[in-house]
Amino acid sequence: MKKTLFVALWVAPLLFLAGCAEPPKAESDAANAALQAAKTAEADQYAGQAYNAARDTLNAALAAVKEQDGKFALFRNYDAAKAQLVKATEMANQAGQAAAAEKDRLKNELTTMQMELVAALAAADTALMKAPVGKGNKADIELIKSDLSAARTAFDAAVADFNQGKYLTARTKMQTVRQRVTNITNEIATATEKAKGKK
């Protein structure tokens, strides 16, 4: 009787512990879903550092789960992995929020840049129309017209990207257009001076 009681006292707690050491599936699912949501929110592009940190934390947590899975059932302990998974979920959620904030900021920046480029292109058009065309600069003027037309086409492409929410691509294109328009404006001034015989 004593022997049976002794065994029962040892086996029961062990069985209890074995029953408690279940893999943290709910936490794992939540962390994976949060990271996927962050990816859908383009956090990998607009909040890359935060996204990568969340992804690395999730990977570390999953590795910890796998490590515990490899142990004898009675010795498994998922507490640390569970805490990492919860942390990864929080970090992924924060990455998604950071991406949304950065996209809003970029949208505002590009809206302003877009208006500036519209004005700059119009000013270049006006300057080009007023530029005197003479024997010495006719070829230059034709080349500038072609460059300005190309700049306008590039601007339209940038606006199309902006309208599709591709803010990073739109910013790169608008910055290029801005530089091109600046160059064109300088070329118009040079061609004008050439026509006046000052150069």
Protein backbone atom coordinates (compact mmCIF):
# COMPACT_ATOMS: atom_id res chain seq x y z
CA MET A 1 0.00 0.00 0.00
CA LYS A 2 2.82 2.34 0.94
CA LYS A 3 4.63 1.48 -2.28
CA THR A 4 1.56 2.24 -4.37
CA LEU A 5 1.06 5.54 -2.60
CA PHE A 6 4.74 6.41 -3.07
CA VAL A 7 4.55 5.76 -6.82
CA ALA A 8 1.34 7.69 -7.13
CA LEU A 9 2.87 10.69 -5.37
CA TRP A 10 5.75 10.75 -7.87
CA VAL A 11 3.93 9.85 -11.04
CA ALA A 12 1.01 12.21 -10.63
CA PRO A 13 3.08 15.42 -10.56
CA LEU A 14 5.17 14.20 -13.49
CA LEU A 15 2.08 13.52 -15.52
CA PHE A 16 0.80 16.94 -14.56
CA LEU A 17 4.01 18.60 -15.71
CA ALA A 18 3.97 16.66 -18.95
CA GLY A 19 0.42 17.81 -19.56
CA CYS A 20 1.30 21.45 -18.97
CA ALA A 21 4.30 21.54 -21.32
CA GLU A 22 2.33 22.00 -24.51
CA PRO A 23 3.86 23.93 -27.43
CA PRO A 24 2.61 27.54 -27.50
CA LYS A 25 0.55 27.13 -30.66
CA ALA A 26 -1.82 30.03 -30.01
CA GLU A 27 1.07 32.41 -29.37
CA SER A 28 2.90 31.09 -32.43
CA ASP A 29 -0.16 31.58 -34.63
CA ALA A 30 -0.68 35.10 -33.28
CA ALA A 31 2.96 36.07 -33.90
CA ASN A 32 2.91 34.68 -37.44
CA ALA A 33 -0.35 36.48 -38.19
CA ALA A 34 0.99 39.76 -36.80
CA LEU A 35 4.14 39.50 -38.89
CA GLN A 36 2.10 38.71 -42.00
CA ALA A 37 -0.12 41.71 -41.28
CA ALA A 38 2.98 43.88 -40.96
CA LYS A 39 4.23 42.54 -44.27
CA THR A 40 0.87 43.30 -45.87
CA ALA A 41 1.17 46.84 -44.50
CA GLU A 42 4.56 46.98 -46.31
CA ALA A 43 6.45 47.33 -43.05
CA ASP A 44 9.38 45.54 -44.68
CA GLN A 45 9.68 48.59 -46.98
CA TYR A 46 8.47 51.49 -44.84
CA ALA A 47 9.66 50.35 -41.40
CA GLY A 48 12.38 47.90 -42.36
CA GLN A 49 14.33 47.98 -39.11
CA ALA A 50 11.29 47.38 -36.93
CA TYR A 51 10.01 44.67 -39.27
CA ASN A 52 13.33 42.84 -39.37
CA ALA A 53 13.60 42.97 -35.59
CA ALA A 54 10.11 41.46 -35.24
CA ARG A 55 10.91 38.77 -37.81
CA ASP A 56 14.19 37.89 -36.08
CA THR A 57 12.46 37.69 -32.71
CA LEU A 58 9.82 35.39 -34.17
CA ASN A 59 12.46 33.18 -35.76
CA ALA A 60 14.34 32.97 -32.46
CA ALA A 61 11.13 32.06 -30.65
CA LEU A 62 10.29 29.35 -33.16
CA ALA A 63 13.81 27.98 -32.82
CA ALA A 64 13.32 27.89 -29.06
CA VAL A 65 10.04 26.01 -29.51
CA LYS A 66 11.77 23.53 -31.77
CA GLU A 67 14.53 23.06 -29.24
CA GLN A 68 12.00 22.25 -26.53
CA ASP A 69 10.15 19.92 -28.90
CA GLY A 70 13.35 17.92 -29.19
CA LYS A 71 13.59 17.33 -25.48
CA PHE A 72 12.07 14.49 -23.51
CA ALA A 73 8.46 15.40 -22.74
CA LEU A 74 9.00 15.67 -19.01
CA PHE A 75 11.77 18.20 -19.45
CA ARG A 76 10.08 20.51 -21.94
CA ASN A 77 9.53 24.08 -20.89
CA TYR A 78 8.06 26.56 -23.37
CA ASP A 79 7.88 29.56 -21.05
CA ALA A 80 10.80 31.44 -22.61
CA ALA A 81 9.64 30.68 -26.16
CA LYS A 82 6.11 31.76 -25.28
CA ALA A 83 7.38 35.08 -23.93
CA GLN A 84 9.42 35.60 -27.12
CA LEU A 85 6.38 34.88 -29.27
CA VAL A 86 4.33 37.44 -27.36
CA LYS A 87 7.16 39.94 -27.78
CA ALA A 88 7.37 39.17 -31.51
CA THR A 89 3.64 39.82 -31.84
CA GLU A 90 3.98 43.20 -30.13
CA MET A 91 6.98 44.11 -32.29
CA ALA A 92 5.21 43.10 -35.50
CA ASN A 93 2.17 45.18 -34.55
CA GLN A 94 4.43 48.15 -33.85
CA ALA A 95 6.20 47.66 -37.19
CA GLY A 96 2.84 47.76 -38.96
CA GLN A 97 1.92 50.97 -37.17
CA ALA A 98 5.32 52.52 -37.96
CA ALA A 99 4.86 51.63 -41.63
CA ALA A 100 1.45 53.31 -41.72
CA ALA A 101 2.87 56.44 -40.10
CA GLU A 102 5.80 56.55 -42.52
CA LYS A 103 3.49 56.13 -45.51
CA ASP A 104 1.37 59.04 -44.29
CA ARG A 105 4.47 61.16 -43.87
CA LEU A 106 5.71 60.28 -47.35
CA LYS A 107 2.30 60.94 -48.85
CA ASN A 108 2.35 64.47 -47.46
CA GLU A 109 5.93 65.02 -48.60
CA LEU A 110 5.15 63.81 -52.10
CA THR A 111 1.98 65.86 -52.34
CA THR A 112 4.07 68.97 -51.74
CA MET A 113 6.79 67.81 -54.13
CA GLN A 114 4.18 67.10 -56.78
CA MET A 115 2.86 70.66 -56.60
CA GLU A 116 6.40 72.04 -56.77
CA LEU A 117 7.16 69.97 -59.86
CA VAL A 118 3.97 71.07 -61.61
CA ALA A 119 5.03 74.67 -61.04
CA ALA A 120 8.63 73.96 -62.10
CA LEU A 121 7.54 72.24 -65.31
CA ALA A 122 5.21 75.12 -66.12
CA ALA A 123 7.98 77.62 -65.47
CA ALA A 124 10.33 75.65 -67.72
CA ASP A 125 7.67 75.62 -70.44
CA THR A 126 7.26 79.37 -70.16
CA ALA A 127 11.00 80.01 -70.18
CA LEU A 128 11.44 77.76 -73.19
CA MET A 129 8.69 79.53 -75.13
CA LYS A 130 10.29 82.89 -74.37
CA ALA A 131 13.77 81.76 -75.21
CA PRO A 132 15.00 83.41 -78.41
CA VAL A 133 15.89 80.93 -81.07
CA GLY A 134 18.78 81.90 -83.27
CA LYS A 135 21.27 80.34 -85.52
CA GLY A 136 23.56 79.55 -82.64
CA ASN A 137 21.11 77.83 -80.31
CA LYS A 138 18.41 76.28 -82.47
CA ALA A 139 19.74 72.75 -82.00
CA ASP A 140 20.08 73.34 -78.27
CA ILE A 141 16.48 74.51 -78.02
CA GLU A 142 15.20 71.45 -79.87
CA LEU A 143 17.17 69.20 -77.56
CA ILE A 144 15.79 71.02 -74.51
CA LYS A 145 12.25 70.60 -75.83
CA SER A 146 12.86 66.88 -76.10
CA ASP A 147 14.33 66.74 -72.57
CA LEU A 148 11.39 68.68 -71.17
CA SER A 149 8.91 66.35 -72.86
CA ALA A 150 10.76 63.36 -71.37
CA ALA A 151 10.74 65.01 -67.95
CA ARG A 152 6.99 65.51 -68.19
CA THR A 153 6.50 61.86 -69.14
CA ALA A 154 8.67 60.80 -66.17
CA PHE A 155 6.65 63.06 -63.91
CA ASP A 156 3.39 61.49 -65.10
CA ALA A 157 4.83 58.05 -64.31
CA ALA A 158 5.82 59.24 -60.84
CA VAL A 159 2.31 60.57 -60.24
CA ALA A 160 0.85 57.25 -61.36
CA ASP A 161 3.02 55.46 -58.79
CA PHE A 162 1.97 57.97 -56.16
CA ASN A 163 -1.70 57.38 -56.95
CA GLN A 164 -1.15 53.63 -56.55
CA GLY A 165 0.41 54.17 -53.13
CA LYS A 166 3.91 53.27 -54.29
CA TYR A 167 5.41 56.14 -52.36
CA LEU A 168 9.03 55.01 -52.25
CA THR A 169 9.13 54.49 -56.01
CA ALA A 170 7.28 57.76 -56.60
CA ARG A 171 9.73 59.66 -54.40
CA THR A 172 12.73 58.34 -56.32
CA LYS A 173 11.14 59.24 -59.63
CA MET A 174 10.06 62.71 -58.48
CA GLN A 175 13.54 63.45 -57.15
CA THR A 176 14.94 62.49 -60.55
CA VAL A 177 12.41 64.69 -62.32
CA ARG A 178 13.25 67.60 -60.03
CA GLN A 179 16.92 67.31 -60.91
CA ARG A 180 16.11 67.05 -64.61
CA VAL A 181 13.91 70.14 -64.53
CA THR A 182 16.65 72.05 -62.71
CA ASN A 183 19.12 71.04 -65.40
CA ILE A 184 16.67 71.98 -68.14
CA THR A 185 16.08 75.39 -66.59
CA ASN A 186 19.83 75.99 -66.53
CA GLU A 187 20.13 74.82 -70.14
CA ILE A 188 17.38 77.23 -71.21
CA ALA A 189 19.23 80.08 -69.55
CA THR A 190 22.43 79.07 -71.29
CA ALA A 191 20.71 78.77 -74.66
CA THR A 192 19.10 82.18 -74.16
CA GLU A 193 22.42 83.76 -73.40
CA LYS A 194 23.92 82.05 -76.43
CA ALA A 195 21.19 83.50 -78.65
CA LYS A 196 21.97 86.94 -77.31
CA GLY A 197 25.56 86.42 -78.26
CA LYS A 198 26.79 86.56 -74.68
CA LYS A 199 28.32 83.11 -74.83
